[in-house]
PDB file of C-alpha atoms in Angstrom:
ATOM      1  CA  MET A1174     239.557   4.430 200.387  1.00 40.00           C
ATOM      2  CA  GLU A1175     240.541   6.389 197.311  1.00 40.00           C
ATOM      3  CA  ARG A1176     239.242   9.922 196.801  1.00 40.00           C
ATOM      4  CA  GLY A1177     236.104   9.968 194.718  1.00 42.00           C
ATOM      5  CA  THR A1178     235.012   6.505 195.813  1.00 44.00           C
ATOM      6  CA  MET A1179     232.274   5.623 198.281  1.00 43.00           C
ATOM      7  CA  SER A1180     231.762   2.518 200.374  1.00 45.00           C
ATOM      8  CA  LYS A1181     228.773   0.341 199.535  1.00 46.00           C
ATOM      9  CA  GLU A1182     227.268   1.036 202.992  1.00 45.00           C
ATOM     10  CA  ASN A1183     227.554   4.824 202.678  1.00 48.00           C
ATOM     11  CA  LYS A1184     226.149   4.710 199.177  1.00 45.00           C
ATOM     12  CA  GLU A1185     223.124   2.724 200.355  1.00 46.00           C
ATOM     13  CA  ASN A1186     222.506   5.139 203.248  1.00 47.00           C
ATOM     14  CA  LYS A1187     222.630   8.089 200.873  1.00 46.00           C
ATOM     15  CA  GLU A1188     220.220   6.406 198.498  1.00 49.00           C
ATOM     16  CA  ASN A1189     217.777   5.478 201.284  1.00 54.00           C
ATOM     17  CA  LYS A1190     217.590   9.011 202.752  1.00 54.00           C
ATOM     18  CA  PRO A1191     216.704  11.857 200.360  1.00 56.00           C
ATOM     19  CA  TYR A1192     219.724  14.156 200.127  1.00 59.00           C
ATOM     20  CA  TYR A1193     217.515  17.257 199.801  1.00 70.00           C
ATOM     21  CA  ILE A1194     216.028  17.046 203.315  1.00 73.00           C
ATOM     22  CA  VAL A1195     216.782  20.281 205.230  1.00 78.00           C
ATOM     23  CA  GLN A1196     217.256  19.352 208.868  1.00 84.00           C
ATOM     24  CA  SER A1197     216.018  22.620 210.392  1.00 82.00           C
ATOM     25  CA  VAL A1198     212.845  22.536 208.300  1.00 86.00           C
ATOM     26  CA  GLU A1199     212.279  18.893 209.203  1.00 85.00           C
ATOM     27  CA  ARG A1200     212.618  19.770 212.891  1.00 88.00           C
ATOM     28  CA  ALA A1201     210.247  22.733 212.608  1.00 85.00           C
ATOM     29  CA  ILE A1202     207.657  20.503 210.962  1.00 84.00           C
ATOM     30  CA  SER A1203     207.994  17.962 213.769  1.00 88.00           C
ATOM     31  CA  ILE A1204     207.388  20.774 216.275  1.00 88.00           C
ATOM     32  CA  ILE A1205     204.235  21.884 214.459  1.00 86.00           C
ATOM     33  CA  GLY A1206     203.119  18.255 214.469  1.00 85.00           C
ATOM     34  CA  LEU A1207     203.635  18.117 218.236  1.00 88.00           C
ATOM     35  CA  PHE A1208     201.439  21.181 218.792  1.00 86.00           C
ATOM     36  CA  VAL A1209     198.765  19.677 216.529  1.00 79.00           C
ATOM     37  CA  ARG A1210     198.748  16.453 218.543  1.00 82.00           C
ATOM     38  CA  GLU A1211     198.862  18.060 221.992  1.00 82.00           C
ATOM     39  CA  ARG A1212     196.353  20.850 221.247  1.00 77.00           C
ATOM     40  CA  LYS A1213     197.607  23.011 224.147  1.00 85.00           C
ATOM     41  CA  PRO A1214     200.372  25.556 224.880  1.00 89.00           C
ATOM     42  CA  LEU A1215     203.784  23.969 225.440  1.00 90.00           C
ATOM     43  CA  SER A1216     206.985  25.101 227.167  1.00 92.00           C
ATOM     44  CA  ILE A1217     210.458  24.823 225.657  1.00 91.00           C
ATOM     45  CA  GLY A1218     211.136  21.813 227.848  1.00 91.00           C
ATOM     46  CA  GLU A1219     207.917  20.088 226.823  1.00 93.00           C
ATOM     47  CA  VAL A1220     208.675  20.660 223.157  1.00 92.00           C
ATOM     48  CA  ALA A1221     212.252  19.429 223.587  1.00 93.00           C
ATOM     49  CA  GLN A1222     211.012  16.251 225.224  1.00 89.00           C
ATOM     50  CA  GLY A1223     208.245  15.786 222.664  1.00 88.00           C
ATOM     51  CA  VAL A1224     210.541  15.989 219.625  1.00 89.00           C
ATOM     52  CA  ASN A1225     213.649  14.562 221.329  1.00 91.00           C
ATOM     53  CA  LEU A1226     215.897  17.580 220.759  1.00 89.00           C
ATOM     54  CA  HIS A1227     218.164  19.623 223.044  1.00 90.00           C
ATOM     55  CA  LYS A1228     216.549  22.671 224.665  1.00 90.00           C
ATOM     56  CA  SER A1229     219.021  25.076 223.039  1.00 90.00           C
ATOM     57  CA  VAL A1230     218.119  23.769 219.577  1.00 90.00           C
ATOM     58  CA  VAL A1231     214.407  23.939 220.352  1.00 91.00           C
ATOM     59  CA  HIS A1232     214.766  27.483 221.699  1.00 92.00           C
ATOM     60  CA  ARG A1233     216.302  28.693 218.428  1.00 91.00           C
ATOM     61  CA  LEU A1234     213.621  26.958 216.381  1.00 90.00           C
ATOM     62  CA  LEU A1235     210.765  28.310 218.506  1.00 90.00           C
ATOM     63  CA  THR A1236     212.191  31.836 218.353  1.00 91.00           C
ATOM     64  CA  THR A1237     212.373  31.669 214.554  1.00 90.00           C
ATOM     65  CA  MET A1238     208.888  30.178 214.237  1.00 88.00           C
ATOM     66  CA  HIS A1239     207.539  32.868 216.562  1.00 90.00           C
ATOM     67  CA  ALA A1240     209.184  35.599 214.477  1.00 89.00           C
ATOM     68  CA  HIS A1241     207.348  34.289 211.410  1.00 86.00           C
ATOM     69  CA  HIS A1242     203.998  33.909 213.241  1.00 84.00           C
ATOM     70  CA  LEU A1243     203.900  30.117 213.061  1.00 86.00           C
ATOM     71  CA  LEU A1244     203.838  30.185 216.860  1.00 88.00           C
ATOM     72  CA  GLU A1245     202.717  32.678 219.496  1.00 87.00           C
ATOM     73  CA  TYR A1246     204.473  33.196 222.824  1.00 89.00           C
ATOM     74  CA  LEU A1247     202.361  33.476 225.965  1.00 87.00           C
ATOM     75  CA  PRO A1248     204.508  35.450 228.448  1.00 87.00           C
ATOM     76  CA  GLY A1249     202.059  34.946 231.311  1.00 85.00           C
ATOM     77  CA  ILE A1250     202.732  31.210 231.390  1.00 87.00           C
ATOM     78  CA  GLY A1251     206.021  31.063 229.490  1.00 90.00           C
ATOM     79  CA  LYS A1252     204.685  28.754 226.796  1.00 91.00           C
ATOM     80  CA  TYR A1253     204.071  28.725 223.053  1.00 91.00           C
ATOM     81  CA  GLN A1254     200.939  27.967 221.095  1.00 87.00           C
ATOM     82  CA  VAL A1255     200.027  27.663 217.412  1.00 83.00           C
ATOM     83  CA  GLY A1256     200.213  31.083 215.729  1.00 80.00           C
ATOM     84  CA  PRO A1257     198.082  32.874 213.131  1.00 72.00           C
ATOM     85  CA  LEU A1258     200.149  31.827 210.105  1.00 77.00           C
ATOM     86  CA  ALA A1259     199.687  28.158 210.973  1.00 73.00           C
ATOM     87  CA  PHE A1260     195.939  28.752 211.205  1.00 64.00           C
ATOM     88  CA  GLU A1261     196.038  30.395 207.765  1.00 67.00           C
ATOM     89  CA  PHE A1262     197.735  27.310 206.342  1.00 72.00           C
ATOM     90  CA  GLY A1263     195.082  25.170 207.972  1.00 65.00           C
ATOM     91  CA  SER A1264     192.329  27.370 206.565  1.00 65.00           C
ATOM     92  CA  ILE A1265     193.728  27.013 203.050  1.00 66.00           C
ATOM     93  CA  TYR A1266     193.755  23.237 203.401  1.00 63.00           C
ATOM     94  CA  MET A1267     190.236  23.203 204.854  1.00 65.00           C
ATOM     95  CA  ASN A1268     188.894  25.495 202.138  1.00 72.00           C
ATOM     96  CA  ASN A1269     190.421  23.290 199.445  1.00 80.00           C
ATOM     97  CA  SER A1270     188.779  20.266 201.055  1.00 84.00           C
ATOM     98  CA  LEU A1271     185.467  22.096 201.276  1.00 89.00           C
ATOM     99  CA  ILE A1272     185.625  23.042 197.605  1.00 88.00           C
ATOM    100  CA  THR A1273     186.435  19.467 196.621  1.00 89.00           C
ATOM    101  CA  GLU A1274     183.572  18.018 198.651  1.00 91.00           C
ATOM    102  CA  GLY A1275     181.176  20.784 197.640  1.00 92.00           C
ATOM    103  CA  LYS A1276     181.799  20.061 193.977  1.00 91.00           C
ATOM    104  CA  ARG A1277     181.242  16.382 194.718  1.00 92.00           C
ATOM    105  CA  PHE A1278     177.837  16.726 196.428  1.00 96.00           C
ATOM    106  CA  LEU A1279     176.201  20.009 195.391  1.00 96.00           C
ATOM    107  CA  PRO A1280     175.331  19.058 191.794  1.00 95.00           C
ATOM    108  CA  GLU A1281     173.140  16.209 193.021  1.00 95.00           C
ATOM    109  CA  LEU A1282     171.589  18.409 195.731  1.00 96.00           C
ATOM    110  CA  ALA A1283     170.722  21.144 193.226  1.00 95.00           C
ATOM    111  CA  LYS A1284     169.258  18.557 190.877  1.00 94.00           C
ATOM    112  CA  GLU A1285     167.172  16.937 193.619  1.00 95.00           C
ATOM    113  CA  VAL A1286     165.754  20.221 194.938  1.00 94.00           C
ATOM    114  CA  GLY A1287     165.470  21.869 191.550  1.00 93.00           C
ATOM    115  CA  GLU A1288     167.090  25.069 192.808  1.00 94.00           C
ATOM    116  CA  LYS A1289     170.575  26.556 193.158  1.00 93.00           C
ATOM    117  CA  ALA A1290     172.874  25.120 195.829  1.00 96.00           C
ATOM    118  CA  HIS A1291     175.702  26.977 197.554  1.00 95.00           C
ATOM    119  CA  LEU A1292     178.579  26.225 199.912  1.00 95.00           C
ATOM    120  CA  ALA A1293     180.037  29.158 201.834  1.00 94.00           C
ATOM    121  CA  ILE A1294     182.256  30.071 204.770  1.00 91.00           C
ATOM    122  CA  LEU A1295     182.461  33.025 207.128  1.00 91.00           C
ATOM    123  CA  HIS A1296     185.308  35.301 206.032  1.00 85.00           C
ATOM    124  CA  GLN A1297     186.029  38.674 207.624  1.00 81.00           C
ATOM    125  CA  GLY A1298     182.436  39.035 208.755  1.00 88.00           C
ATOM    126  CA  ASN A1299     180.900  38.204 205.383  1.00 89.00           C
ATOM    127  CA  VAL A1300     179.468  35.141 203.683  1.00 92.00           C
ATOM    128  CA  LEU A1301     182.092  33.990 201.168  1.00 88.00           C
ATOM    129  CA  TYR A1302     180.857  31.623 198.441  1.00 90.00           C
ATOM    130  CA  LEU A1303     183.245  28.756 197.644  1.00 89.00           C
ATOM    131  CA  VAL A1304     180.998  26.545 195.506  1.00 91.00           C
ATOM    132  CA  ASN A1305     177.872  27.490 193.553  1.00 90.00           C
ATOM    133  CA  GLN A1306     175.809  24.980 191.639  1.00 91.00           C
ATOM    134  CA  GLU A1307     173.033  25.797 189.203  1.00 88.00           C
ATOM    135  CA  SER A1308     169.992  23.585 188.851  1.00 80.00           C
ATOM    136  CA  PRO A1309     168.713  22.652 185.385  1.00 72.00           C
ATOM    137  CA  LYS A1310     165.537  24.484 186.391  1.00 68.00           C
ATOM    138  CA  SER A1311     167.311  27.676 187.500  1.00 63.00           C
ATOM    139  CA  MET A1312     166.519  30.674 185.355  1.00 54.00           C
ATOM    140  CA  ARG A1313     168.924  33.227 186.845  1.00 55.00           C
ATOM    141  CA  MET A1314     172.706  33.434 186.960  1.00 48.00           C
ATOM    142  CA  GLN A1315     174.221  32.346 190.256  1.00 55.00           C
ATOM    143  CA  ALA A1316     176.528  34.399 192.474  1.00 58.00           C
ATOM    144  CA  PRO A1317     180.127  33.893 191.289  1.00 55.00           C
ATOM    145  CA  VAL A1318     182.613  31.947 193.400  1.00 58.00           C
ATOM    146  CA  GLY A1319     184.379  34.426 195.673  1.00 63.00           C
ATOM    147  CA  PHE A1320     181.282  36.618 195.922  1.00 71.00           C
ATOM    148  CA  ARG A1321     180.635  38.076 199.384  1.00 80.00           C
ATOM    149  CA  ASN A1322     177.205  38.592 200.884  1.00 83.00           C
ATOM    150  CA  HIS A1323     175.621  39.927 204.082  1.00 86.00           C
ATOM    151  CA  VAL A1324     175.394  37.639 207.100  1.00 92.00           C
ATOM    152  CA  SER A1325     172.224  39.088 208.595  1.00 93.00           C
ATOM    153  CA  SER A1326     169.902  38.623 205.613  1.00 92.00           C
ATOM    154  CA  THR A1327     171.037  35.222 204.358  1.00 95.00           C
ATOM    155  CA  ALA A1328     170.355  31.707 205.600  1.00 97.00           C
ATOM    156  CA  LEU A1329     174.032  30.897 205.092  1.00 97.00           C
ATOM    157  CA  GLY A1330     175.072  33.843 207.234  1.00 97.00           C
ATOM    158  CA  LYS A1331     172.722  32.867 210.043  1.00 97.00           C
ATOM    159  CA  VAL A1332     174.123  29.339 210.166  1.00 98.00           C
ATOM    160  CA  LEU A1333     177.715  30.583 210.097  1.00 97.00           C
ATOM    161  CA  LEU A1334     177.044  32.921 213.032  1.00 97.00           C
ATOM    162  CA  ALA A1335     174.680  30.762 215.081  1.00 98.00           C
ATOM    163  CA  TRP A1336     177.362  28.763 216.902  1.00 97.00           C
ATOM    164  CA  LEU A1337     179.721  31.690 217.554  1.00 95.00           C
ATOM    165  CA  ASP A1338     179.785  33.389 220.945  1.00 94.00           C
ATOM    166  CA  GLU A1339     177.380  36.302 221.278  1.00 95.00           C
ATOM    167  CA  GLU A1340     180.148  38.909 221.615  1.00 94.00           C
ATOM    168  CA  SER A1341     181.631  37.900 218.260  1.00 93.00           C
ATOM    169  CA  VAL A1342     178.222  37.980 216.592  1.00 95.00           C
ATOM    170  CA  VAL A1343     177.437  41.453 217.908  1.00 95.00           C
ATOM    171  CA  ASP A1344     180.855  42.720 216.832  1.00 93.00           C
ATOM    172  CA  ILE A1345     180.292  41.452 213.279  1.00 92.00           C
ATOM    173  CA  LEU A1346     176.805  42.945 213.082  1.00 94.00           C
ATOM    174  CA  GLN A1347     177.973  46.319 214.359  1.00 92.00           C
ATOM    175  CA  THR A1348     180.967  46.349 212.016  1.00 90.00           C
ATOM    176  CA  LYS A1349     179.178  45.174 208.874  1.00 89.00           C
ATOM    177  CA  GLY A1350     175.769  46.679 209.549  1.00 89.00           C
ATOM    178  CA  MET A1351     172.326  45.174 209.042  1.00 89.00           C
ATOM    179  CA  GLY A1352     170.817  46.206 205.738  1.00 82.00           C
ATOM    180  CA  ALA A1353     167.058  46.405 205.182  1.00 88.00           C
ATOM    181  CA  HIS A1354     166.961  44.679 201.804  1.00 91.00           C
ATOM    182  CA  THR A1355     163.229  43.913 202.042  1.00 92.00           C
ATOM    183  CA  SER A1356     160.432  44.477 204.521  1.00 92.00           C
ATOM    184  CA  ASN A1357     161.238  41.022 205.962  1.00 93.00           C
ATOM    185  CA  SER A1358     164.883  41.811 206.745  1.00 92.00           C
ATOM    186  CA  ILE A1359     165.950  41.614 210.385  1.00 94.00           C
ATOM    187  CA  THR A1360     167.381  45.012 211.268  1.00 92.00           C
ATOM    188  CA  THR A1361     168.071  44.948 215.026  1.00 95.00           C
ATOM    189  CA  VAL A1362     170.753  43.067 216.921  1.00 96.00           C
ATOM    190  CA  ASP A1363     168.346  41.764 219.572  1.00 96.00           C
ATOM    191  CA  ALA A1364     165.952  40.357 216.975  1.00 96.00           C
ATOM    192  CA  PHE A1365     168.842  38.728 215.128  1.00 97.00           C
ATOM    193  CA  LEU A1366     170.163  37.099 218.296  1.00 97.00           C
ATOM    194  CA  GLU A1367     166.695  35.642 218.874  1.00 97.00           C
ATOM    195  CA  GLU A1368     166.744  34.351 215.310  1.00 97.00           C
ATOM    196  CA  LEU A1369     170.046  32.592 215.989  1.00 98.00           C
ATOM    197  CA  LYS A1370     168.493  30.848 218.993  1.00 98.00           C
ATOM    198  CA  ASN A1371     165.906  29.383 216.634  1.00 97.00           C
ATOM    199  CA  VAL A1372     168.666  28.314 214.246  1.00 98.00           C
ATOM    200  CA  ARG A1373     170.451  26.411 217.004  1.00 98.00           C
ATOM    201  CA  ARG A1374     167.192  24.841 218.180  1.00 97.00           C
ATOM    202  CA  LEU A1375     166.110  23.724 214.709  1.00 97.00           C
ATOM    203  CA  GLY A1376     169.545  22.944 213.334  1.00 97.00           C
ATOM    204  CA  TYR A1377     168.937  24.979 210.190  1.00 98.00           C
ATOM    205  CA  ALA A1378     168.331  28.574 209.079  1.00 98.00           C
ATOM    206  CA  VAL A1379     165.983  30.183 206.589  1.00 98.00           C
ATOM    207  CA  ASP A1380     166.002  33.361 204.561  1.00 96.00           C
ATOM    208  CA  ASN A1381     162.292  34.077 204.289  1.00 96.00           C
ATOM    209  CA  GLU A1382     162.394  36.726 201.550  1.00 94.00           C
ATOM    210  CA  GLU A1383     164.831  38.743 203.663  1.00 94.00           C
ATOM    211  CA  MET A1384     167.312  39.368 200.852  1.00 92.00           C
ATOM    212  CA  GLU A1385     164.909  39.381 197.912  1.00 92.00           C
ATOM    213  CA  LEU A1386     161.117  39.241 197.739  1.00 93.00           C
ATOM    214  CA  GLY A1387     159.841  36.013 196.244  1.00 91.00           C
ATOM    215  CA  ARG A1388     163.036  34.083 196.982  1.00 93.00           C
ATOM    216  CA  ARG A1389     163.669  31.890 200.029  1.00 95.00           C
ATOM    217  CA  CYS A1390     166.651  29.836 201.158  1.00 97.00           C
ATOM    218  CA  VAL A1391     167.347  27.048 203.637  1.00 98.00           C
ATOM    219  CA  ALA A1392     170.854  26.464 205.040  1.00 98.00           C
ATOM    220  CA  VAL A1393     172.466  23.803 207.237  1.00 98.00           C
ATOM    221  CA  PRO A1394     175.905  23.710 208.932  1.00 98.00           C
ATOM    222  CA  VAL A1395     178.879  21.674 207.735  1.00 97.00           C
ATOM    223  CA  ARG A1396     181.190  20.582 210.558  1.00 96.00           C
ATOM    224  CA  ASP A1397     184.868  19.694 210.524  1.00 91.00           C
ATOM    225  CA  HIS A1398     186.762  16.970 212.390  1.00 88.00           C
ATOM    226  CA  THR A1399     186.625  19.012 215.623  1.00 87.00           C
ATOM    227  CA  GLY A1400     182.850  19.373 215.491  1.00 92.00           C
ATOM    228  CA  GLU A1401     183.042  23.104 214.808  1.00 93.00           C
ATOM    229  CA  VAL A1402     180.975  24.733 212.066  1.00 96.00           C
ATOM    230  CA  ALA A1403     183.402  25.053 209.150  1.00 93.00           C
ATOM    231  CA  ALA A1404     180.930  26.068 206.457  1.00 95.00           C
ATOM    232  CA  ALA A1405     177.285  25.991 205.466  1.00 97.00           C
ATOM    233  CA  ILE A1406     175.380  24.722 202.451  1.00 98.00           C
ATOM    234  CA  SER A1407     172.079  26.078 201.220  1.00 97.00           C
ATOM    235  CA  VAL A1408     169.469  25.798 198.527  1.00 97.00           C
ATOM    236  CA  GLY A1409     167.417  28.755 197.414  1.00 94.00           C
ATOM    237  CA  GLY A1410     164.817  29.801 194.909  1.00 92.00           C
ATOM    238  CA  ARG A1411     161.184  30.582 194.278  1.00 91.00           C
ATOM    239  CA  SER A1412     159.939  27.010 194.647  1.00 92.00           C
ATOM    240  CA  ILE A1413     160.956  26.859 198.314  1.00 94.00           C
ATOM    241  CA  VAL A1414     157.947  27.911 200.382  1.00 95.00           C
ATOM    242  CA  PRO A1415     157.492  28.041 204.186  1.00 95.00           C
ATOM    243  CA  GLU A1416     155.460  24.826 204.150  1.00 96.00           C
ATOM    244  CA  LYS A1417     158.536  23.029 202.767  1.00 94.00           C
ATOM    245  CA  PHE A1418     161.180  24.546 205.057  1.00 96.00           C
ATOM    246  CA  GLU A1419     161.475  21.524 207.356  1.00 96.00           C
ATOM    247  CA  GLU A1420     161.344  18.978 204.537  1.00 96.00           C
ATOM    248  CA  THR A1421     163.950  20.898 202.564  1.00 97.00           C
ATOM    249  CA  ALA A1422     166.163  21.274 205.632  1.00 98.00           C
ATOM    250  CA  GLU A1423     166.173  17.508 206.177  1.00 97.00           C
ATOM    251  CA  LEU A1424     167.289  16.943 202.610  1.00 97.00           C
ATOM    252  CA  VAL A1425     170.012  19.597 202.778  1.00 98.00           C
ATOM    253  CA  ARG A1426     171.119  18.198 206.138  1.00 97.00           C
ATOM    254  CA  SER A1427     171.720  14.776 204.600  1.00 97.00           C
ATOM    255  CA  TYR A1428     174.165  16.340 202.141  1.00 97.00           C
ATOM    256  CA  ALA A1429     175.770  18.506 204.843  1.00 97.00           C
ATOM    257  CA  GLU A1430     176.326  15.425 206.983  1.00 96.00           C
ATOM    258  CA  ALA A1431     177.915  13.600 204.061  1.00 96.00           C
ATOM    259  CA  ILE A1432     180.336  16.485 203.502  1.00 96.00           C
ATOM    260  CA  SER A1433     181.025  16.753 207.248  1.00 95.00           C
ATOM    261  CA  GLU A1434     181.907  13.082 207.467  1.00 94.00           C
ATOM    262  CA  ARG A1435     184.280  13.487 204.518  1.00 92.00           C
ATOM    263  CA  LEU A1436     185.989  16.236 206.556  1.00 89.00           C
ATOM    264  CA  GLY A1437     186.446  13.861 209.486  1.00 90.00           C
ATOM    265  CA  TYR A1438     183.398  14.783 211.560  1.00 92.00           C
ATOM    266  CA  VAL A1439     181.973  11.961 213.658  1.00 86.00           C
ATOM    267  CA  PRO A1440     178.286  12.690 214.385  1.00 79.00           C
ATOM    268  CA  ARG A1441     176.861  11.989 217.797  1.00 73.00           C
ATOM    269  CA  PRO A1442     174.252   9.237 217.933  1.00 65.00           C
ATOM    270  CA  ARG A1443     170.743  10.663 217.858  1.00 59.00           C
ATOM    271  CA  LEU A1444     168.744   9.870 220.986  1.00 53.00           C
TER     272      LEU A1444
END
């Protein structure tokens, strides 16, 4: 074959496979995919078998991925697991999905309740607002997206903490403090832990004038595809009174369940 010419077969192969694929990156992605599917620590041999590569190649890839925090090495068992950077990537994706679904459902929720609606996550021990929706009846400006608030005096914060282990909750409370914003604010760890028991029992949380006198909120968890609490949505304002807590919670829950299902959550059948 003359220089500068290409057989028909080679030309077709080149056209069918994108020339810009970087093999090492492709292999690293397949390894991440394996860890996602297996959901457990894996040895070099297990990874090699799972992605059909030689152990020496896998060892170099795992070492590089570990150096960049995509994977963590567990010396006690000689295996690797998903690292913090991979979790950060996952969090970005989840937050984007939450924002998309929040913007889809919260306008109707705010309109139906006649009060502001919020979607928030737990971030570094604070409530972080991702989506805020005004109601046509709202008279005050809402908290801006990206605003951070206390966990102990908000319904959102209570929901976001309620399904964490007690040690983590106590650590957050001791680190962030428990402000006495009103006479109704919960200011002791023991009392707050009791409050979280009620949240788990009822399936929703309330802020009964704990952040601001005359203003109450009701919040419900949003769950991801694993069943874990990924976020919370709430409604709040002066029209929400204790007599309407349960009724309001049921309404908010219907929207939270819709968002959860969009995130891949499969609810358990109610008995």
